[in-house]
Amino acid sequence: MKLPELRQEIDKLDRQIVALLHERASLVHQVGLIKQDSKSPIFVPEREADLYGKIAELNGGKLPEESLRAIYREIISCSFSLEGGFKVAYLGPAGTWSHQAALKQFGNSVELMPMHGFAAVFDAVERHEADYGVIPIENSTGGSVTEAMDLFIGTTLNICSQIQLRICNCLIGNIRPEEIKTLYSHPQVLLQCRQWIRNNFPMADLVETSSTTVAAQIAVEKASEGAAALGGALAAELFGLQILENNIQDKASNTTRFAIIGHQKTQPTGNDRTSLCFTVRHTAGSLVSVLEKFKQHGISLLRIESRPSKIIDWEYVFYVDAAGHAAQEPLKTCLDEVADHCSILKVFGSYPEATSLC
């Protein structure tokens, strides 16, 4: 075909795509009415996981799976709006990695609410000022986000979904690299770029900030004093900063896992993860007895670590991610047996396992 003919065919397909999108939107609106009558949640993580799985199976053309997921992310986001919409709180201000994770998970048709601090995100959801919250809980380089994890102990909220976001840190500023005297960023980002900083700016002062967005703002305000920031491209765009160097994280695979918190419990999908915590009694072999239960039931522990309980001196809380769903065998029976050996056992939530990175 010649160029004019190809364009005519593309125009024809565009008309068909728009017509099909309107047809889909009409059906989604009807679904929304049914959900409103039954007071069912609009965001259903297990349904979304199933949908993305089907899309991946159907994809046999030239579109990369990541591109197809991005297209459907906005289609689903629009569907949320058509069904009545909801609000999502995230660790702000705008431009943080939590902001970017919220956009990746929920798209641009959902109302996003930046909050000042992890506790504020939990509080907004607990008070129903927001329907969901986005919280970073673990980084592949820096480990667990302990401040966030500690908050799960005292909340009634559940982890209902997760998102794994590839973190691409940048050196951003409006000065030349040789003029840089001070680097500002969130502690996690400074940790993720520790070796790069040593190799490139060994004499620079490192100043921790509450977010990469705050760091970007300082880089603007104090540029004449030699200030630059480490953060994402979104923060650079929001504050008009130049990306002086890209991909500065020490590990190319640097990834952060975010939890989506809410009031609902997610139903089993067949490929789930359960997050929980427990404390053991001060008797010999108590921890071994707990871990042995998981082994007996053939349950893989995807993560385990300990933190001070902050209630009793020298008492520790063990945080665990286990393969499976708490309402489904064999994990259901395993947790019942584990409870007999624990002074505290709390399940934070069961949710679909992440199958791809954003």
PDB file of C-alpha atoms in Angstrom, residues 13-161:
ATOM      1  CA  LEU A  13      -9.402   1.447  12.451  1.00  0.00           C
ATOM      2  CA  ASP A  14      -9.430   4.534  14.694  1.00  0.00           C
ATOM      3  CA  ARG A  15     -13.150   4.950  14.083  1.00  0.00           C
ATOM      4  CA  GLN A  16     -13.691   1.309  15.004  1.00  0.00           C
ATOM      5  CA  ILE A  17     -11.545   1.608  18.147  1.00  0.00           C
ATOM      6  CA  VAL A  18     -13.439   4.690  19.348  1.00  0.00           C
ATOM      7  CA  ALA A  19     -16.782   3.001  18.676  1.00  0.00           C
ATOM      8  CA  LEU A  20     -15.686  -0.085  20.627  1.00  0.00           C
ATOM      9  CA  LEU A  21     -14.422   2.073  23.496  1.00  0.00           C
ATOM     10  CA  HIS A  22     -17.824   3.764  23.713  1.00  0.00           C
ATOM     11  CA  GLU A  23     -19.509   0.357  23.679  1.00  0.00           C
ATOM     12  CA  ARG A  24     -17.213  -0.819  26.457  1.00  0.00           C
ATOM     13  CA  ALA A  25     -17.865   2.374  28.435  1.00  0.00           C
ATOM     14  CA  SER A  26     -21.611   1.754  28.225  1.00  0.00           C
ATOM     15  CA  LEU A  27     -21.193  -1.729  29.693  1.00  0.00           C
ATOM     16  CA  VAL A  28     -18.835  -0.406  32.397  1.00  0.00           C
ATOM     17  CA  HIS A  29     -21.431   2.205  33.377  1.00  0.00           C
ATOM     18  CA  GLN A  30     -23.991  -0.574  33.844  1.00  0.00           C
ATOM     19  CA  VAL A  31     -21.490  -2.478  35.993  1.00  0.00           C
ATOM     20  CA  GLY A  32     -21.060   0.671  38.070  1.00  0.00           C
ATOM     21  CA  LEU A  33     -24.785   0.938  38.725  1.00  0.00           C
ATOM     22  CA  ILE A  34     -24.896  -2.677  39.898  1.00  0.00           C
ATOM     23  CA  LYS A  35     -21.896  -2.092  42.178  1.00  0.00           C
ATOM     24  CA  GLN A  36     -23.526   1.015  43.649  1.00  0.00           C
ATOM     25  CA  ASP A  37     -26.719  -0.925  44.426  1.00  0.00           C
ATOM     26  CA  SER A  38     -24.779  -3.749  46.068  1.00  0.00           C
ATOM     27  CA  LYS A  39     -22.238  -1.366  47.657  1.00  0.00           C
ATOM     28  CA  SER A  40     -19.418  -3.332  46.043  1.00  0.00           C
ATOM     29  CA  PRO A  41     -15.963  -1.779  45.622  1.00  0.00           C
ATOM     30  CA  ILE A  42     -15.106  -0.191  42.285  1.00  0.00           C
ATOM     31  CA  PHE A  43     -11.478  -1.286  42.405  1.00  0.00           C
ATOM     32  CA  VAL A  44     -11.298  -5.083  42.381  1.00  0.00           C
ATOM     33  CA  PRO A  45      -7.625  -6.175  42.335  1.00  0.00           C
ATOM     34  CA  GLU A  46      -8.388  -9.830  41.611  1.00  0.00           C
ATOM     35  CA  ARG A  47     -10.517  -8.877  38.575  1.00  0.00           C
ATOM     36  CA  GLU A  48      -7.799  -6.510  37.366  1.00  0.00           C
ATOM     37  CA  ALA A  49      -5.110  -9.189  37.703  1.00  0.00           C
ATOM     38  CA  ASP A  50      -7.283 -11.577  35.683  1.00  0.00           C
ATOM     39  CA  LEU A  51      -7.874  -8.937  32.997  1.00  0.00           C
ATOM     40  CA  TYR A  52      -4.169  -8.190  32.560  1.00  0.00           C
ATOM     41  CA  GLY A  53      -3.493 -11.912  32.356  1.00  0.00           C
ATOM     42  CA  LYS A  54      -6.030 -12.306  29.558  1.00  0.00           C
ATOM     43  CA  ILE A  55      -4.622  -9.287  27.708  1.00  0.00           C
ATOM     44  CA  ALA A  56      -1.146 -10.809  27.845  1.00  0.00           C
ATOM     45  CA  GLU A  57      -2.515 -14.063  26.407  1.00  0.00           C
ATOM     46  CA  LEU A  58      -4.309 -12.221  23.600  1.00  0.00           C
ATOM     47  CA  ASN A  59      -1.260 -10.173  22.685  1.00  0.00           C
ATOM     48  CA  GLY A  60       0.346 -11.760  19.658  1.00  0.00           C
ATOM     49  CA  GLY A  61       1.115  -8.704  17.556  1.00  0.00           C
ATOM     50  CA  LYS A  62       3.739  -6.007  17.375  1.00  0.00           C
ATOM     51  CA  LEU A  63       2.712  -4.176  20.545  1.00  0.00           C
ATOM     52  CA  PRO A  64       5.052  -4.868  23.499  1.00  0.00           C
ATOM     53  CA  GLU A  65       3.179  -6.147  26.548  1.00  0.00           C
ATOM     54  CA  GLU A  66       4.283  -3.109  28.559  1.00  0.00           C
ATOM     55  CA  SER A  67       2.730  -0.767  25.963  1.00  0.00           C
ATOM     56  CA  LEU A  68      -0.509  -2.750  25.883  1.00  0.00           C
ATOM     57  CA  ARG A  69      -0.717  -2.647  29.679  1.00  0.00           C
ATOM     58  CA  ALA A  70      -0.203   1.144  29.620  1.00  0.00           C
ATOM     59  CA  ILE A  71      -3.050   1.545  27.133  1.00  0.00           C
ATOM     60  CA  TYR A  72      -5.361  -0.604  29.221  1.00  0.00           C
ATOM     61  CA  ARG A  73      -4.287   1.179  32.388  1.00  0.00           C
ATOM     62  CA  GLU A  74      -5.954   4.354  31.096  1.00  0.00           C
ATOM     63  CA  ILE A  75      -8.965   2.426  29.802  1.00  0.00           C
ATOM     64  CA  ILE A  76      -9.415   0.899  33.266  1.00  0.00           C
ATOM     65  CA  SER A  77      -8.803   4.277  34.904  1.00  0.00           C
ATOM     66  CA  CYS A  78     -11.586   5.767  32.793  1.00  0.00           C
ATOM     67  CA  SER A  79     -13.774   2.825  33.829  1.00  0.00           C
ATOM     68  CA  PHE A  80     -13.198   3.709  37.490  1.00  0.00           C
ATOM     69  CA  SER A  81     -14.500   7.202  36.726  1.00  0.00           C
ATOM     70  CA  LEU A  82     -17.526   5.852  34.845  1.00  0.00           C
ATOM     71  CA  GLU A  83     -18.385   3.606  37.797  1.00  0.00           C
ATOM     72  CA  GLY A  84     -18.423   6.546  40.201  1.00  0.00           C
ATOM     73  CA  GLY A  85     -14.759   7.255  40.869  1.00  0.00           C
ATOM     74  CA  PHE A  86     -12.721   7.202  44.062  1.00  0.00           C
ATOM     75  CA  LYS A  87      -9.868   8.990  45.819  1.00  0.00           C
ATOM     76  CA  VAL A  88      -6.340   7.721  46.355  1.00  0.00           C
ATOM     77  CA  ALA A  89      -3.951   9.120  48.990  1.00  0.00           C
ATOM     78  CA  TYR A  90      -0.211   8.861  48.444  1.00  0.00           C
ATOM     79  CA  LEU A  91       3.003  10.036  50.071  1.00  0.00           C
ATOM     80  CA  GLY A  92       3.382  13.526  48.633  1.00  0.00           C
ATOM     81  CA  PRO A  93       4.022  16.084  47.511  1.00  0.00           C
ATOM     82  CA  ALA A  94       3.422  15.721  43.776  1.00  0.00           C
ATOM     83  CA  GLY A  95       6.379  14.335  41.871  1.00  0.00           C
ATOM     84  CA  THR A  96       7.455  11.643  44.361  1.00  0.00           C
ATOM     85  CA  TRP A  97       7.921   8.015  43.414  1.00  0.00           C
ATOM     86  CA  SER A  98       4.728   7.283  45.359  1.00  0.00           C
ATOM     87  CA  HIS A  99       2.942   9.740  43.068  1.00  0.00           C
ATOM     88  CA  GLN A 100       4.320   7.929  40.055  1.00  0.00           C
ATOM     89  CA  ALA A 101       3.312   4.554  41.500  1.00  0.00           C
ATOM     90  CA  ALA A 102      -0.232   5.841  42.077  1.00  0.00           C
ATOM     91  CA  LEU A 103      -0.428   6.979  38.458  1.00  0.00           C
ATOM     92  CA  LYS A 104       0.889   3.614  37.245  1.00  0.00           C
ATOM     93  CA  GLN A 105      -1.654   1.734  39.338  1.00  0.00           C
ATOM     94  CA  PHE A 106      -4.747   3.897  38.932  1.00  0.00           C
ATOM     95  CA  GLY A 107      -4.151   6.093  35.854  1.00  0.00           C
ATOM     96  CA  ASN A 108      -5.077   9.712  35.259  1.00  0.00           C
ATOM     97  CA  SER A 109      -8.867   9.508  35.726  1.00  0.00           C
ATOM     98  CA  VAL A 110      -8.720   8.953  39.494  1.00  0.00           C
ATOM     99  CA  GLU A 111      -8.450  11.754  42.053  1.00  0.00           C
ATOM    100  CA  LEU A 112      -5.015  11.591  43.690  1.00  0.00           C
ATOM    101  CA  MET A 113      -4.393  13.204  47.106  1.00  0.00           C
ATOM    102  CA  PRO A 114      -0.807  14.022  48.182  1.00  0.00           C
ATOM    103  CA  MET A 115      -0.301  13.579  51.932  1.00  0.00           C
ATOM    104  CA  HIS A 116       2.475  14.720  54.264  1.00  0.00           C
ATOM    105  CA  GLY A 117       3.836  11.537  55.797  1.00  0.00           C
ATOM    106  CA  PHE A 118       3.050   7.822  55.925  1.00  0.00           C
ATOM    107  CA  ALA A 119       0.749   8.182  58.931  1.00  0.00           C
ATOM    108  CA  ALA A 120      -1.312  10.786  57.078  1.00  0.00           C
ATOM    109  CA  VAL A 121      -1.913   8.330  54.224  1.00  0.00           C
ATOM    110  CA  PHE A 122      -3.149   5.668  56.656  1.00  0.00           C
ATOM    111  CA  ASP A 123      -5.273   8.212  58.500  1.00  0.00           C
ATOM    112  CA  ALA A 124      -6.931   9.512  55.314  1.00  0.00           C
ATOM    113  CA  VAL A 125      -7.989   5.999  54.328  1.00  0.00           C
ATOM    114  CA  GLU A 126      -9.058   5.001  57.845  1.00  0.00           C
ATOM    115  CA  ARG A 127     -11.284   8.113  58.055  1.00  0.00           C
ATOM    116  CA  HIS A 128     -12.712   7.423  54.555  1.00  0.00           C
ATOM    117  CA  GLU A 129     -11.341  10.720  53.288  1.00  0.00           C
ATOM    118  CA  ALA A 130      -9.622   8.573  50.657  1.00  0.00           C
ATOM    119  CA  ASP A 131     -10.689   5.163  49.414  1.00  0.00           C
ATOM    120  CA  TYR A 132      -7.162   3.791  48.979  1.00  0.00           C
ATOM    121  CA  GLY A 133      -3.593   4.662  49.880  1.00  0.00           C
ATOM    122  CA  VAL A 134      -0.289   4.023  48.132  1.00  0.00           C
ATOM    123  CA  ILE A 135       2.608   3.206  50.464  1.00  0.00           C
ATOM    124  CA  PRO A 136       6.201   2.168  49.602  1.00  0.00           C
ATOM    125  CA  ILE A 137       7.076  -0.878  51.680  1.00  0.00           C
ATOM    126  CA  GLU A 138      10.253  -2.379  50.238  1.00  0.00           C
ATOM    127  CA  ASN A 139      13.130  -1.501  47.916  1.00  0.00           C
ATOM    128  CA  SER A 140      15.339  -4.069  46.224  1.00  0.00           C
ATOM    129  CA  THR A 141      18.448  -2.072  47.204  1.00  0.00           C
ATOM    130  CA  GLY A 142      17.538  -0.265  50.423  1.00  0.00           C
ATOM    131  CA  GLY A 143      15.356  -2.977  51.978  1.00  0.00           C
ATOM    132  CA  SER A 144      12.124  -2.441  53.892  1.00  0.00           C
ATOM    133  CA  VAL A 145      10.634   0.997  54.481  1.00  0.00           C
ATOM    134  CA  THR A 146      10.463   0.487  58.223  1.00  0.00           C
ATOM    135  CA  GLU A 147       8.382   3.569  59.044  1.00  0.00           C
ATOM    136  CA  ALA A 148       5.631   2.335  56.768  1.00  0.00           C
ATOM    137  CA  MET A 149       5.794  -1.277  57.961  1.00  0.00           C
ATOM    138  CA  ASP A 150       5.452  -0.273  61.630  1.00  0.00           C
ATOM    139  CA  LEU A 151       2.156   1.484  60.837  1.00  0.00           C
ATOM    140  CA  PHE A 152       0.499  -1.737  59.688  1.00  0.00           C
ATOM    141  CA  ILE A 153       0.540  -3.115  63.235  1.00  0.00           C
ATOM    142  CA  GLY A 154      -1.887  -0.488  64.545  1.00  0.00           C
ATOM    143  CA  THR A 155      -4.297  -0.238  61.614  1.00  0.00           C
ATOM    144  CA  THR A 156      -7.446  -2.101  60.581  1.00  0.00           C
ATOM    145  CA  LEU A 157      -6.679  -1.487  56.904  1.00  0.00           C
ATOM    146  CA  ASN A 158      -5.682  -4.270  54.544  1.00  0.00           C
ATOM    147  CA  ILE A 159      -3.112  -4.544  51.804  1.00  0.00           C
ATOM    148  CA  CYS A 160      -5.392  -5.264  48.855  1.00  0.00           C
ATOM    149  CA  SER A 161      -2.935  -4.947  45.978  1.00  0.00           C
TER     150      SER A 161
END
